[in-house]
PDB file of C-alpha atoms in Angstrom:
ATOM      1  CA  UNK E   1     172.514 142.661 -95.070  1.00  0.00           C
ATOM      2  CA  UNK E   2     174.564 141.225 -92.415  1.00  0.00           C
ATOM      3  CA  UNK E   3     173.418 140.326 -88.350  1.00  0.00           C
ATOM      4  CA  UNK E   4     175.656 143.585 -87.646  1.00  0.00           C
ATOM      5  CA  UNK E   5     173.822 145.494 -90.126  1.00  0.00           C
ATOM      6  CA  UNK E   6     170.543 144.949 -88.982  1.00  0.00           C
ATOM      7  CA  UNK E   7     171.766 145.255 -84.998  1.00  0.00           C
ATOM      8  CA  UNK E   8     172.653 148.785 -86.497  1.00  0.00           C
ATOM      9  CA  UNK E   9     169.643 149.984 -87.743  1.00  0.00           C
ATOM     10  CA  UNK E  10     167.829 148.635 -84.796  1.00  0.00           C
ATOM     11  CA  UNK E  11     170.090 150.284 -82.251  1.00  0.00           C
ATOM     12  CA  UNK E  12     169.116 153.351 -84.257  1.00  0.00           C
ATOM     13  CA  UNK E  13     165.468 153.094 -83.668  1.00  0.00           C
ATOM     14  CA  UNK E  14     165.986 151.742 -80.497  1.00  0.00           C
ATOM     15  CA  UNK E  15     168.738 155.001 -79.057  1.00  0.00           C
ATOM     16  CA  UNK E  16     165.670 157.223 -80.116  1.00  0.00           C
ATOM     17  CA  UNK E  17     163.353 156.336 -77.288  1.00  0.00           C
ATOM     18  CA  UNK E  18     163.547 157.933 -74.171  1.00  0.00           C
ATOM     19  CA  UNK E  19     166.040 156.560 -71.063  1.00  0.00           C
ATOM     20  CA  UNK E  20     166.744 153.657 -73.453  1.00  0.00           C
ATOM     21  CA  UNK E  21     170.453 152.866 -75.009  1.00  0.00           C
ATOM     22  CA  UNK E  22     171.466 150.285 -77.128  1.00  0.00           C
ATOM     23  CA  UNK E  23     175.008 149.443 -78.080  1.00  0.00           C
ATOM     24  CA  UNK E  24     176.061 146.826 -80.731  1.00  0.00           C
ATOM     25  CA  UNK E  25     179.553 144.806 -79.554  1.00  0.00           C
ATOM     26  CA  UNK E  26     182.142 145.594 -81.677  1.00  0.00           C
ATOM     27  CA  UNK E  27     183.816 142.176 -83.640  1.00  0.00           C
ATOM     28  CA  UNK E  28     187.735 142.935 -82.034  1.00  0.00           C
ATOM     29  CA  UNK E  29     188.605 140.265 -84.806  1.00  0.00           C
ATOM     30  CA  UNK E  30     189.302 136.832 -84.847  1.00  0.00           C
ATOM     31  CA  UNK E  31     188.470 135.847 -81.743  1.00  0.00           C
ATOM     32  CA  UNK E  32     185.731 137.972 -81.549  1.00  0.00           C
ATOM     33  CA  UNK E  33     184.387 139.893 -78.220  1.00  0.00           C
ATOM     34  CA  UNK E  34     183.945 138.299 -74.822  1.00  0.00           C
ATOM     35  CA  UNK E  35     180.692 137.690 -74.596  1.00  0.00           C
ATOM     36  CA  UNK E  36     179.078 136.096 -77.912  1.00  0.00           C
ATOM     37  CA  UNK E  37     176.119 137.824 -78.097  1.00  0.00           C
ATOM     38  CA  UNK E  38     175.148 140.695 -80.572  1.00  0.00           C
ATOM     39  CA  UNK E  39     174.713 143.639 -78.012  1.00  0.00           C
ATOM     40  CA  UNK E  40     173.083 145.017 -74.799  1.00  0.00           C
ATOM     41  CA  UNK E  41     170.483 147.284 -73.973  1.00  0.00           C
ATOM     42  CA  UNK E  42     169.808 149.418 -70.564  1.00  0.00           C
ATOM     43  CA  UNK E  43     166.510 150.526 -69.961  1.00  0.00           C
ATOM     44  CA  UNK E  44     164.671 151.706 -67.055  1.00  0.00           C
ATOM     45  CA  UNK E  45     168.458 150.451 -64.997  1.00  0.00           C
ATOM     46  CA  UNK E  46     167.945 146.947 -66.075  1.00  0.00           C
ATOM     47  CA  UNK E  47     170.584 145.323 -68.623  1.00  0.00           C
ATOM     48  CA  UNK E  48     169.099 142.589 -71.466  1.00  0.00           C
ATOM     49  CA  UNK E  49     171.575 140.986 -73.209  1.00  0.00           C
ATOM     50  CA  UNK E  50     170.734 140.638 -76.989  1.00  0.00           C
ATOM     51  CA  UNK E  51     171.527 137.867 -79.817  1.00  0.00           C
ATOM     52  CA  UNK E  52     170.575 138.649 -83.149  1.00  0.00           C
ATOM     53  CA  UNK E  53     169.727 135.942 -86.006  1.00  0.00           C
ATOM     54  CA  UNK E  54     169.022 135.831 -89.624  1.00  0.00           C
ATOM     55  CA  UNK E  55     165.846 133.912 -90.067  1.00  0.00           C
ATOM     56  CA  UNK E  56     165.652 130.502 -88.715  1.00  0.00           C
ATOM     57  CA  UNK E  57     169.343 130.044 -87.675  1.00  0.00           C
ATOM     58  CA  UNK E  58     170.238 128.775 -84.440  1.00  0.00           C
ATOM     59  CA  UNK E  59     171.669 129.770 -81.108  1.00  0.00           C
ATOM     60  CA  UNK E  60     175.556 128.424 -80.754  1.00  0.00           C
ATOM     61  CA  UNK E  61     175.878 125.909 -77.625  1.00  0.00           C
ATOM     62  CA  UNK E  62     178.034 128.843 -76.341  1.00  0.00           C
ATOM     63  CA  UNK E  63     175.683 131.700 -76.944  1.00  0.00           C
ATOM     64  CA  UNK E  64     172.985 130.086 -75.013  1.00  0.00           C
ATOM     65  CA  UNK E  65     175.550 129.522 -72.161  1.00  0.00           C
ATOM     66  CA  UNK E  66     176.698 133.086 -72.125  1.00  0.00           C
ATOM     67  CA  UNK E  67     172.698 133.988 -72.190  1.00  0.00           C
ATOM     68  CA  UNK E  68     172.090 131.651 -69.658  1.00  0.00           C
ATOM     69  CA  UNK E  69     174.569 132.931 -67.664  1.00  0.00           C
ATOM     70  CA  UNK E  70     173.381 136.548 -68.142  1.00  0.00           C
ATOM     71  CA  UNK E  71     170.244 135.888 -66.987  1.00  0.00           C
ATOM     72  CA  UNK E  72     171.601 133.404 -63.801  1.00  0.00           C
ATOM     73  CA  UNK E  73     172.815 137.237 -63.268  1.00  0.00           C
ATOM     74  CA  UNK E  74     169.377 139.034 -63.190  1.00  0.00           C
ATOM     75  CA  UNK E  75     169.943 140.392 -67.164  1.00  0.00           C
ATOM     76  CA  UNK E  76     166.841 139.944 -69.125  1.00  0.00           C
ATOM     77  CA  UNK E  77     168.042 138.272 -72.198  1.00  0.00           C
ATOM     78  CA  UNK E  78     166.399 137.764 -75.812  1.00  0.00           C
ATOM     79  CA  UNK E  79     167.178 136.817 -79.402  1.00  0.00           C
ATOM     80  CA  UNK E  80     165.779 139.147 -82.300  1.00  0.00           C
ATOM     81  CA  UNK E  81     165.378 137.378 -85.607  1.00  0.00           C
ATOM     82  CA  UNK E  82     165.343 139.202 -88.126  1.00  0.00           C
ATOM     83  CA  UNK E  83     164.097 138.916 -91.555  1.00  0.00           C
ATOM     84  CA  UNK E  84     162.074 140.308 -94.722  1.00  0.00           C
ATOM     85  CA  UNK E  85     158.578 140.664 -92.886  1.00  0.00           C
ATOM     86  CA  UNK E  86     160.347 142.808 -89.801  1.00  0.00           C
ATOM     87  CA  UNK E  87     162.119 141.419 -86.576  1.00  0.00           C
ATOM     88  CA  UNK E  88     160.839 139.112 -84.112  1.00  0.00           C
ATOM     89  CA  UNK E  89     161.773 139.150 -80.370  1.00  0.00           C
ATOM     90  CA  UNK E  90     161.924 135.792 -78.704  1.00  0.00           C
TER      91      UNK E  90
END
């Protein structure tokens, strides 16, 4: 399975709780979207911006900018990594 695939099947499980809504950033493609992170998620009126990874890969120099910058912007911001055991939030 793919990043996207698993930022699917999270949003799922994620769009089922309560006054919580996740949306995945749709690839436009080759340049991909504008900000190059995996998706966001509004809960309780607060935006997190999310990156998603496939084990231990690393964050691009420009995805940590664009997270950085999120946050500089009062977002809450985290990277899921995702793998055979489950998915852990950093």
């Amino acid at each position: 399975m793919t990043e996207r695939d698993y930022m699917r099947r999270f949003a799922g499980i994620i769009n089922a709780v309560p006054g919580a809504v996740l949306r995945t950033l749709p690839d436009s493609g080759i340049r991909g979207h504008k900000k190059p992170y995996d998706g966001f998620l509004i809960h309780a009126g607060r935006h997190y911006s999310i990156e998603a990874k496939i084990g231990p890969r690393e964050l691009e120099p420009h995805q940590v900018t664009a997270l950085a910058e999120d946050m500089d912007a009062g977002a809450g911001c985290f990277v899921l990594r995702f793998s055979r055991d489950g998915v852990t939030l950093y």
